[in-house]
XYZ file of C-alpha atoms in Angstrom:
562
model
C 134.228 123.842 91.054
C 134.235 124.141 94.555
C 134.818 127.768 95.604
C 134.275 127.255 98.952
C 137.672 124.382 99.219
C 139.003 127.031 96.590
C 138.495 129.452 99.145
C 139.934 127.977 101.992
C 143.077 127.002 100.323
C 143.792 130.498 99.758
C 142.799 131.598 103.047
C 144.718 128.575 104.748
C 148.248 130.127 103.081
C 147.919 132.886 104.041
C 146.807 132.578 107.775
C 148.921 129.787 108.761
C 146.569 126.803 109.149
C 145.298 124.097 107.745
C 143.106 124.287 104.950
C 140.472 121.518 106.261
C 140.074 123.606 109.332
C 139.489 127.014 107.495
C 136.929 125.456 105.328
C 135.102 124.192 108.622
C 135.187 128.161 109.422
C 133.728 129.523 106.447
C 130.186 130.443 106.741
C 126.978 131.472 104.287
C 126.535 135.131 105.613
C 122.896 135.370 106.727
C 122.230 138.195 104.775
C 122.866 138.536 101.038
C 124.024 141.546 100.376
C 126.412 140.635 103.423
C 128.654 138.529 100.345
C 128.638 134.738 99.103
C 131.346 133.643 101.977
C 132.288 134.633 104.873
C 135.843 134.198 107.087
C 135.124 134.511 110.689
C 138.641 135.838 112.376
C 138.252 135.764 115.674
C 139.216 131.887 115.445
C 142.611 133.296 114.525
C 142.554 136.319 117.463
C 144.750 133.843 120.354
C 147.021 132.428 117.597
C 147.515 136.081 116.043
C 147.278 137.868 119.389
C 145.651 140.964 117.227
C 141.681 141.616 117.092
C 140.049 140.345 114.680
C 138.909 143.397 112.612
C 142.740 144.015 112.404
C 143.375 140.146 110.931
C 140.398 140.488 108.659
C 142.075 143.898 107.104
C 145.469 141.996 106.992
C 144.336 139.341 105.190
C 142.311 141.382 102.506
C 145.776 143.080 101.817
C 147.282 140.279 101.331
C 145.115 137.341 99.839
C 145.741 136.272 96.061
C 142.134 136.696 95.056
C 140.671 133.409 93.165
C 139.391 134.704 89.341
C 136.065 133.908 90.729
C 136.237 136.399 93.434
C 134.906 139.932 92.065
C 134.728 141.034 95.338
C 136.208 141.134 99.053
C 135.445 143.382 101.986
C 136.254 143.685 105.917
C 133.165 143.765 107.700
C 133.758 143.702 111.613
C 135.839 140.641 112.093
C 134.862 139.333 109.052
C 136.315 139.230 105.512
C 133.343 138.673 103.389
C 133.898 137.105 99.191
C 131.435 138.227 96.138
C 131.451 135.481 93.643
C 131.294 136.055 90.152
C 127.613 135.338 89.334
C 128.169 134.199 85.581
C 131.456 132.493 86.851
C 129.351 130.636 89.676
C 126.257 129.345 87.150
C 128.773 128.054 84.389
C 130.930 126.348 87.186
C 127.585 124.983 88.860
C 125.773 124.186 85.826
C 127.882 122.578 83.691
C 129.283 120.370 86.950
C 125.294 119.509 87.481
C 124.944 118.965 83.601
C 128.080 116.426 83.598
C 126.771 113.913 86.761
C 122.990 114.453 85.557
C 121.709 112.176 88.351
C 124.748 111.504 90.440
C 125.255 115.043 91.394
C 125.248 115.193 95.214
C 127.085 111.408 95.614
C 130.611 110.934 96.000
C 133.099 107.732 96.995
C 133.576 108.523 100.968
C 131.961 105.538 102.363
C 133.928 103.479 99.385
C 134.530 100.169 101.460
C 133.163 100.814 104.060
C 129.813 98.704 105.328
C 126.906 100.286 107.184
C 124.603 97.783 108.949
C 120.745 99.564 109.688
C 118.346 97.804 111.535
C 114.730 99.621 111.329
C 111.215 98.725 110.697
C 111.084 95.960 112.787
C 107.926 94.552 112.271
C 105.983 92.284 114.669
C 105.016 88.821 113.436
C 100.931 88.389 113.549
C 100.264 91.946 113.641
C 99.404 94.372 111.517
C 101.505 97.188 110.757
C 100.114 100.742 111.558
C 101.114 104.065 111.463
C 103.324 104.044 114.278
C 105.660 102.232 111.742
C 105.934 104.484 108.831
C 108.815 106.341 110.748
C 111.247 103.454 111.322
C 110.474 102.476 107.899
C 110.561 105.399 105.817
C 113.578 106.631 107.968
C 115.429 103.338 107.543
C 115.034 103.182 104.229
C 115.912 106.768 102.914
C 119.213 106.641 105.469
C 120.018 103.843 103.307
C 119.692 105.111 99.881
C 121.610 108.168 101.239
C 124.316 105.803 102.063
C 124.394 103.943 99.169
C 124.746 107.366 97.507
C 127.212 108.258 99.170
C 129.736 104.747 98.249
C 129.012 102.893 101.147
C 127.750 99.266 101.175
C 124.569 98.803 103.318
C 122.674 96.120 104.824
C 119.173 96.540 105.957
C 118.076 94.531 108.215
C 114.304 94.145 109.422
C 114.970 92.423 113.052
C 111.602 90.869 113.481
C 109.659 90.765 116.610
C 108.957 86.468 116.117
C 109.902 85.818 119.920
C 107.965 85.483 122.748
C 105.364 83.736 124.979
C 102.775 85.066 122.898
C 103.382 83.459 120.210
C 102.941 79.897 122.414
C 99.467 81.524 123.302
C 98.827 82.021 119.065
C 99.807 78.145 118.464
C 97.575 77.262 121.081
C 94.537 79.276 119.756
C 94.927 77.666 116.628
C 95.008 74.288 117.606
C 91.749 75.275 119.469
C 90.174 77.040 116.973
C 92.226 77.439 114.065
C 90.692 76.851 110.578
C 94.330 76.629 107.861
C 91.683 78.019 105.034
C 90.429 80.995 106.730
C 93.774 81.888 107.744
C 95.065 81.689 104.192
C 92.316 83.882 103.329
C 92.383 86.452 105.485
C 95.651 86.548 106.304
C 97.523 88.435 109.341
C 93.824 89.564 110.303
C 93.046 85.464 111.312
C 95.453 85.374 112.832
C 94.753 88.727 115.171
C 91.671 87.187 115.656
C 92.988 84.022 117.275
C 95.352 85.795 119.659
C 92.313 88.483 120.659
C 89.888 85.435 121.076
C 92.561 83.515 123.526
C 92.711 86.756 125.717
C 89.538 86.916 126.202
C 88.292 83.173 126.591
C 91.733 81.080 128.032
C 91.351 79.359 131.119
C 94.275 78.602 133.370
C 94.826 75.033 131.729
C 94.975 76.687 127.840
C 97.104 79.387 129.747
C 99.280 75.949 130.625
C 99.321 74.837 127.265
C 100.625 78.003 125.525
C 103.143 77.783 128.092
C 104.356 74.248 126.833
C 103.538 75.078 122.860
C 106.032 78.170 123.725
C 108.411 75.870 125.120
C 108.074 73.568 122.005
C 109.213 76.399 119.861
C 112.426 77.217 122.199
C 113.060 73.143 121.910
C 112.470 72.962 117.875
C 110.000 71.115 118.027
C 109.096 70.517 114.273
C 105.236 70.729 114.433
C 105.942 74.047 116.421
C 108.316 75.253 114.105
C 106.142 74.783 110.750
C 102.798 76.436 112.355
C 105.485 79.402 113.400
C 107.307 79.610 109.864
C 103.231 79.572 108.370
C 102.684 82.634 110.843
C 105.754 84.232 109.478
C 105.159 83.893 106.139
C 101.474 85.142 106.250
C 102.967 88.371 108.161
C 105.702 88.983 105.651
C 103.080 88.393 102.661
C 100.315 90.871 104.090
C 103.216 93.353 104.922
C 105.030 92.734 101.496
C 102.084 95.403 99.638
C 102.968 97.770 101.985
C 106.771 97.608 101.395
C 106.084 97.330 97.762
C 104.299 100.511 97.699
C 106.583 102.465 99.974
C 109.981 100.994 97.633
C 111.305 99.662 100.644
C 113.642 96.275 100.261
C 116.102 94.327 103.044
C 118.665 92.234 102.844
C 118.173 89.985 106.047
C 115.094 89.387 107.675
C 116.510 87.677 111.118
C 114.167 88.065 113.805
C 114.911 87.637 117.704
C 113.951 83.968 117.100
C 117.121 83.576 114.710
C 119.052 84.688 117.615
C 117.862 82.478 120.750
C 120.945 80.074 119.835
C 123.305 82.777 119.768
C 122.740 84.336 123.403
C 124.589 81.208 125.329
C 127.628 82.504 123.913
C 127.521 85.857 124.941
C 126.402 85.316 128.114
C 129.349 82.593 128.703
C 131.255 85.366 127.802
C 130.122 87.449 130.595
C 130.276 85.426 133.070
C 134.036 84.431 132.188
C 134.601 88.221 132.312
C 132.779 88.712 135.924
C 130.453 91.230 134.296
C 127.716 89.008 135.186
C 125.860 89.311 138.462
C 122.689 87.355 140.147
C 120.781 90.482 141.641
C 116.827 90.582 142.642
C 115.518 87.250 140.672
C 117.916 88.476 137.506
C 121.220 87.438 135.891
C 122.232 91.293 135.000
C 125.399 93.620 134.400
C 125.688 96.549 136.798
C 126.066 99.977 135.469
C 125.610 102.257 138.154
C 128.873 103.779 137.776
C 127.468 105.245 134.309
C 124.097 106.589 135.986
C 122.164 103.802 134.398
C 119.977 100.715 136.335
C 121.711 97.196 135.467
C 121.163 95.441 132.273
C 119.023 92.285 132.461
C 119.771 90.145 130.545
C 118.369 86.642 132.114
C 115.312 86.049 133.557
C 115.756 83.675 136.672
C 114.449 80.646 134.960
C 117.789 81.270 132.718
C 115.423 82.573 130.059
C 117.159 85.367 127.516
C 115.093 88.594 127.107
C 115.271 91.643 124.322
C 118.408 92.698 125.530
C 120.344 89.324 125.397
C 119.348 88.816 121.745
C 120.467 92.727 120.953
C 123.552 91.699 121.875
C 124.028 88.390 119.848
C 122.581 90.406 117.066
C 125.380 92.924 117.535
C 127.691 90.003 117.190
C 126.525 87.948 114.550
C 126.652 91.312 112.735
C 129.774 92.370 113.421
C 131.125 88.961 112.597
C 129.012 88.570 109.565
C 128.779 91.958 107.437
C 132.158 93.403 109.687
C 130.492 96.821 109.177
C 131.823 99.980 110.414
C 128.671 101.470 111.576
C 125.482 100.024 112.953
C 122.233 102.080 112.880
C 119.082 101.213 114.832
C 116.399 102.986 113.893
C 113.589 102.831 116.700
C 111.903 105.386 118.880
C 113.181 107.247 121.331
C 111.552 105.237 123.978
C 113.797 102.709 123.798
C 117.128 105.154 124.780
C 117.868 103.552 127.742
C 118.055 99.953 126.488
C 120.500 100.628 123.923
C 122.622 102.721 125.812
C 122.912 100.040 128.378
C 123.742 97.296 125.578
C 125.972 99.458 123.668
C 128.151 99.984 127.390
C 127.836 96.089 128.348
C 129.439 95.155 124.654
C 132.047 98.166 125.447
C 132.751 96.892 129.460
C 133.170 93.372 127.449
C 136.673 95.056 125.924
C 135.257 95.563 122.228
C 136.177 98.900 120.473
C 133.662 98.574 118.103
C 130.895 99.531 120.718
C 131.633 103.096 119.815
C 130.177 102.122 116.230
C 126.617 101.061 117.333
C 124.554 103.831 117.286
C 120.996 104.393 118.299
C 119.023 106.761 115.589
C 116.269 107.739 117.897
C 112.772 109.436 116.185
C 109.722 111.309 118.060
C 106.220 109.363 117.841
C 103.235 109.340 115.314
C 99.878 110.596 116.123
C 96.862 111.002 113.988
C 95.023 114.000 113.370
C 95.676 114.722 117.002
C 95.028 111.519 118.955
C 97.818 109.196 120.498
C 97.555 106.150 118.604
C 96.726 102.998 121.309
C 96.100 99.614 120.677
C 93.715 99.472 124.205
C 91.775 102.089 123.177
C 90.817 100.998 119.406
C 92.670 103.748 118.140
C 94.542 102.054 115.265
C 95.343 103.669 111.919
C 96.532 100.939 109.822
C 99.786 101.899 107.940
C 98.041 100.182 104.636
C 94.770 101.897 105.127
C 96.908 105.248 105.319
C 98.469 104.213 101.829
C 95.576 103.829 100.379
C 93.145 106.438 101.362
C 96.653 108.565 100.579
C 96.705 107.498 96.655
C 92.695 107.786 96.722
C 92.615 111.281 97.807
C 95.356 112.307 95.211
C 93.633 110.705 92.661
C 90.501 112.856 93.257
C 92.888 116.188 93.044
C 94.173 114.541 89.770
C 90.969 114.286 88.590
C 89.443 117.977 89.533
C 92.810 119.559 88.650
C 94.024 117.459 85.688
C 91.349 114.987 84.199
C 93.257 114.392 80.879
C 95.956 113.073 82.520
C 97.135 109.838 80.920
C 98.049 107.372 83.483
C 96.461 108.966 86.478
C 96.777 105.651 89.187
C 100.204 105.143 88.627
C 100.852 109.355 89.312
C 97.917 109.242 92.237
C 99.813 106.477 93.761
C 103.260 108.458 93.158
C 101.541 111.454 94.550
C 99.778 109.977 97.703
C 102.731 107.691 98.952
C 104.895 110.747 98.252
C 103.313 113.387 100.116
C 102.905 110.879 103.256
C 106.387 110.040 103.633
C 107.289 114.086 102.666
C 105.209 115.005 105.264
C 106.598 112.070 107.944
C 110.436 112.879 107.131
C 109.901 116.848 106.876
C 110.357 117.672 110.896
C 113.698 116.721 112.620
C 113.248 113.194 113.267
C 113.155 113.472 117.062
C 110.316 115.728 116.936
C 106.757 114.166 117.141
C 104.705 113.726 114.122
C 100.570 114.375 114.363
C 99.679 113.118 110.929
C 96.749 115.214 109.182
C 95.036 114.625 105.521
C 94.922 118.017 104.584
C 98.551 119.336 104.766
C 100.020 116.062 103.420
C 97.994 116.300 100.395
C 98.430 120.042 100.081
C 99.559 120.863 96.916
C 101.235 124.265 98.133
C 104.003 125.137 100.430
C 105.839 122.669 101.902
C 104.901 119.344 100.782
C 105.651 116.583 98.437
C 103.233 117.439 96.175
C 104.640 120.542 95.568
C 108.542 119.587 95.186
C 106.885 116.646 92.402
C 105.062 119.532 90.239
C 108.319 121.464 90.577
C 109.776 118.828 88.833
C 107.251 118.301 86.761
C 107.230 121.973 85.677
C 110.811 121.417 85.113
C 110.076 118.222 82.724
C 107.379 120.516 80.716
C 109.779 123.041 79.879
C 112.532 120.943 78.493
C 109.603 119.088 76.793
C 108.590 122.229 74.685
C 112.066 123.117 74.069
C 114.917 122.193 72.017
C 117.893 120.130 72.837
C 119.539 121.198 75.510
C 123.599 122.647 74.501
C 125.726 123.725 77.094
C 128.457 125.264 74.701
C 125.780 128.089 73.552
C 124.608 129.530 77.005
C 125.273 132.517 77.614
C 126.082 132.594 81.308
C 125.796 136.396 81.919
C 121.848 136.888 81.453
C 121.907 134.386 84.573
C 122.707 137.609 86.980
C 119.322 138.445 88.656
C 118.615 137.875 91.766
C 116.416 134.509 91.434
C 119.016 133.488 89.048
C 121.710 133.493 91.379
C 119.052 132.157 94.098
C 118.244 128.814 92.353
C 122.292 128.403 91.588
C 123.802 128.736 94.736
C 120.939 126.144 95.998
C 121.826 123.649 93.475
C 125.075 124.286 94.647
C 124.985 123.432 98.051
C 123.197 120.264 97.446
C 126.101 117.764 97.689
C 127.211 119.282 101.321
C 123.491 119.284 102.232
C 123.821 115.053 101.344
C 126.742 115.138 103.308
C 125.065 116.681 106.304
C 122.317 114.442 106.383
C 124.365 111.370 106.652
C 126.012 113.099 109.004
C 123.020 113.731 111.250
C 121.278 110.614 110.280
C 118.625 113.159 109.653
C 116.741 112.732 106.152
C 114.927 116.378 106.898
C 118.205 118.145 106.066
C 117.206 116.726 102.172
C 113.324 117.462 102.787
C 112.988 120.535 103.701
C 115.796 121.518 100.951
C 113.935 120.183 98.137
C 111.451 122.795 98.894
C 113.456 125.403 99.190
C 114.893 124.303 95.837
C 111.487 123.816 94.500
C 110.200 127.529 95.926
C 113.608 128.914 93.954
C 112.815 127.353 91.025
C 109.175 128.424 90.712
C 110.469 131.899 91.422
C 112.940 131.897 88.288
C 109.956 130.440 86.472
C 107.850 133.234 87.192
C 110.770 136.135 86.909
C 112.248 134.912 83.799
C 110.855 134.003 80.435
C 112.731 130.877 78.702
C 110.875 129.627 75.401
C 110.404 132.474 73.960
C 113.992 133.956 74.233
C 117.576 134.344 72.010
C 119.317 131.195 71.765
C 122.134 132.370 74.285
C 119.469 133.251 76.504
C 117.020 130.206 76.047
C 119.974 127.784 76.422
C 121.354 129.058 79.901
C 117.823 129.291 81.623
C 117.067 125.888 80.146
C 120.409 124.519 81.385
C 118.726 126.007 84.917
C 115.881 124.237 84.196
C 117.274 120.963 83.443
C 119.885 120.666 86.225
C 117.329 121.536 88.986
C 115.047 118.556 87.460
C 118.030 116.386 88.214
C 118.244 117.440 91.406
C 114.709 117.692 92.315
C 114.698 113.809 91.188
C 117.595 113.096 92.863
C 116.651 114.686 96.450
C 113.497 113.302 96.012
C 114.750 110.134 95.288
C 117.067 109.951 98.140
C 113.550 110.177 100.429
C 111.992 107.461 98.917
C 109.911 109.297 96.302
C 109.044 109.279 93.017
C 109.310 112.044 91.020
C 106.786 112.035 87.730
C 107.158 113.821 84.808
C 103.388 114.705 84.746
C 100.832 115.679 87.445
């Protein structure tokens, strides 16, 4: 039951308006003993022309109280609802109890496609920290889509294009040994594109130039080295998207683009958008307070922004979604604002359904992470020492426990991409050991042993039977707590699509975890009456679900033992 929409239904009548808009009004009072619900009336004051403290007592005269309502009071402008405790846990509970698992999703994105383009990674470099954001972002926007009906397409728009890459074919020719690389991987190939930095001379400088324009032409002994690169990038990352449970649909890079950009900018030029100005083919924007939009270098050479925008294209026409995300940092603002406005000046409505889902930047234990300086924290390396330094918790706190790499590496990958996706994503993120792998407070560690504690209790217990709960004893005040939280987690879904913001599920799994271990504590379960022992177990076993579910929704595991 929803006794907020119950609410506003009844409120709606009454007041005149409609009952989508009331429910927008109703509020969690920010004090308990303040009531359940509360009507704000001054929204009603210019429509009413009477104060609001007068509409509030108006309506309490006059309002059909729901059943579930044992209570209703004026307080200033307010008119403030008591819901039946015992009423609220059986409607709760048993709702939990019937979608196990599924609690929290509903059919509103039913048909409806949502494109997301994040991680990004560049070809022939490894990925560091700087890239857990995009990635674990990306990927628990999409499972919170999928959750919610929509269809989704992730998309990892690779960074294959470039003149560096002529510079990389032209090391290996040079110096390139095929076995070594296949050995060692993306790190060969690092080494290559280091050692032409530092030793080229203006003639190898030449001859990148031409092996760069060999790829552009398709040239087929271009083309294979390039597809070997690929693959030996997509292979060393593949471990690190295998660990995190990340998966995409499409993998097309900038390069799968460089045919597509004639078209557009045809396009532009048909439409006079297109303007020669200082060396650079570009679109003025200066009447929206933003520089102009290159788009072609003078040699008629596309750049980032020309391939955005066949991307946008060949996504639009492909998938037809109804939403595009692009998840990258907030550096790059500027650059899709000014693509989103050129595809909007070229008359397509759809421009309003590209959105950029900015995030802050990563640091580590507090340095700035820069590739100049040496200061490089390998995204891998972080995975690892992660599931190592769980393991040795594991093993201090809980020797005997069978199957301790698989829960270490549960653990570990868990509390890194808690601790990544616990701020609002536009804040910076200065990644320590020590709270990550903290086991209070906060963390994913200590939403996964609330679970866990969950999963030993229904262990000891017997079956779990709805019919013989006794709904009453679940009146105390950590009772009532834990249900209104499990309550509220299907809007708190809802709000994180919404805000593209994954932290709105984060930090309420540990407020549902910190509610939970405070009914554990408060109220015995085992050892009571059947009535008794079925209703707190029915607590038990419908936060587990939702523990799993929220933590799911993130990207983490949830086990059953720690």
């Amino acid at each position: 039951m929803n006794f907020k929409k119950e609410l506003a239904e009844v409120i709606a009548q009454a007041a005149g308006i409609a009952p989508e808009e009331c429910a927008a009004y109703i509020e969690v009072p920010p004090q308990k003993e303040m009531g359940d619900f509360a009507f704000p009336c001054f929204k009603l004051a210019k429509v009413l022309h009477k104060a609001p403290p007068v509409i509030a007592k108006e309506l309490k005269e006059t309002l059909p109280l729901p059943a579930f309502v044992s209570d209703c009071c004026v307080q200033g402008g307010y008119l403030n609802f008591f819901i039946d405790p015992s009423r609220r846990a059986e409607a709760v509970l048993r709702e939990i109890d019937s979608m196990g698992e599924a609690y929290g999703s509903s059919d509103a994105g039913c048909g409806k496609t949502v494109c997301m383009d994040y991680s990004s990674i560049n070809i022939a470099k490894r990925c560091h920290i700087g890239h857990l954001t995009t990635t674990v972002l990306g990927n628990s926007l999409a499972k919170i889509y999928r959750f919610l009906g929509y269809k989704v397409v992730s998309i990892n728009h690779l960074g294959d294009w470039g003149t560096q890459f002529g510079k990389l074919l032209c090391a290996f020719h040079h110096w390139g040994d095929k076995a070594a690389i296949e050995e060692k991987g993306v790190n060969a190939l690092i080494e290559l594109y280091v050692r032409f930095e530092k030793e080229a001379d203006d003639a190898m400088q030449e001859e990148a130039r031409v092996w760069f324009k060999k790829i552009e032409d398709d040239d087929p002994e271009a083309l294979e080295l390039f597809s070997w690169f690929k693959d030996i990038t997509l292979k060393d990352v593949a471990r690190i998207y295998d660990m995190l449970d990340v998966h995409f649909d499409s993998y097309a890079g900038e390069s799968f683009y460089k045919d597509k950009c004639g078209a557009v900018i045809e396009e532009l030029r048909e439409k006079k958008l297109l303007e020669f100005s200082e060396g650079a083919y570009v679109v003025k924007l200066d009447a929206f307070d933003m520089p102009p939009c290159i788009l072609l270098k003078s040699d008629g050479a596309s750049i980032y922004a020309t391939r955005d925008m066949a991307a946008a294209f060949y996504r639009k026409k492909t998938y037809d979604f109804d939403k595009c995300l692009y998840i990258v940092a907030y550096q790059q603002n500027l650059h899709f604002k000014q693509v989103f406005k050129v595809i909007e000046l070229m008359g397509y409505p759809w421009a309003k359904d590209l959105v950029h889902v900015p995030f802050g930047m990563v640091s580590f234990e507090g340095e700035t992470l820069s590739t100049r300086k040496g200061h490089v924290v390998y995204l891998d390396e972080v995975l690892d020492r992660a599931c190592e330094k769980a393991l040795d918790i594991i093993n201090e706190k809980n020797p005997e426990l069978p199957d301790k790499q698989k829960v270490a590496r549960q653990v570990g990958i868990g509390a890194v991409i808690f601790y990544d996706l616990f701020s609002s994503r536009i804040k910076d993120v200065d990644f320590w050991w020590d709270r990550a792998l903290n086991f209070e407070g906060e963390t994913g560690p200590y939403v996964q042993y609330a679970h866990t504690r969950c999963c030993s209790v229904i262990a000891k217990a017997p079956v779990c039977e709805v019919e013989k709960a006794d709904f009453s004893v679940l009146e105390d005040e950590a009772s009532k707590e834990l249900i209104a939280k499990l309550e509220a987690f299907p809007s708190i879904v809802a709000e994180a699509a919404e805000k593209y913001e994954p932290s709105v599920i984060t930090r309420y799994s540990a407020a549902l975890a910190q509610c939970y271990n405070k009914f554990y504590f408060e109220n015995r379960i085992l050892s009571e009456t059947e009535p008794v022992l079925q209703a707190r177990l029915l607590v038990t076993k419908c936060t587990r679900d939702v523990l799993k579910t929220a933590l799911g929704l993130l990207g983490i595991a949830a086990p059953q033992k720690m």
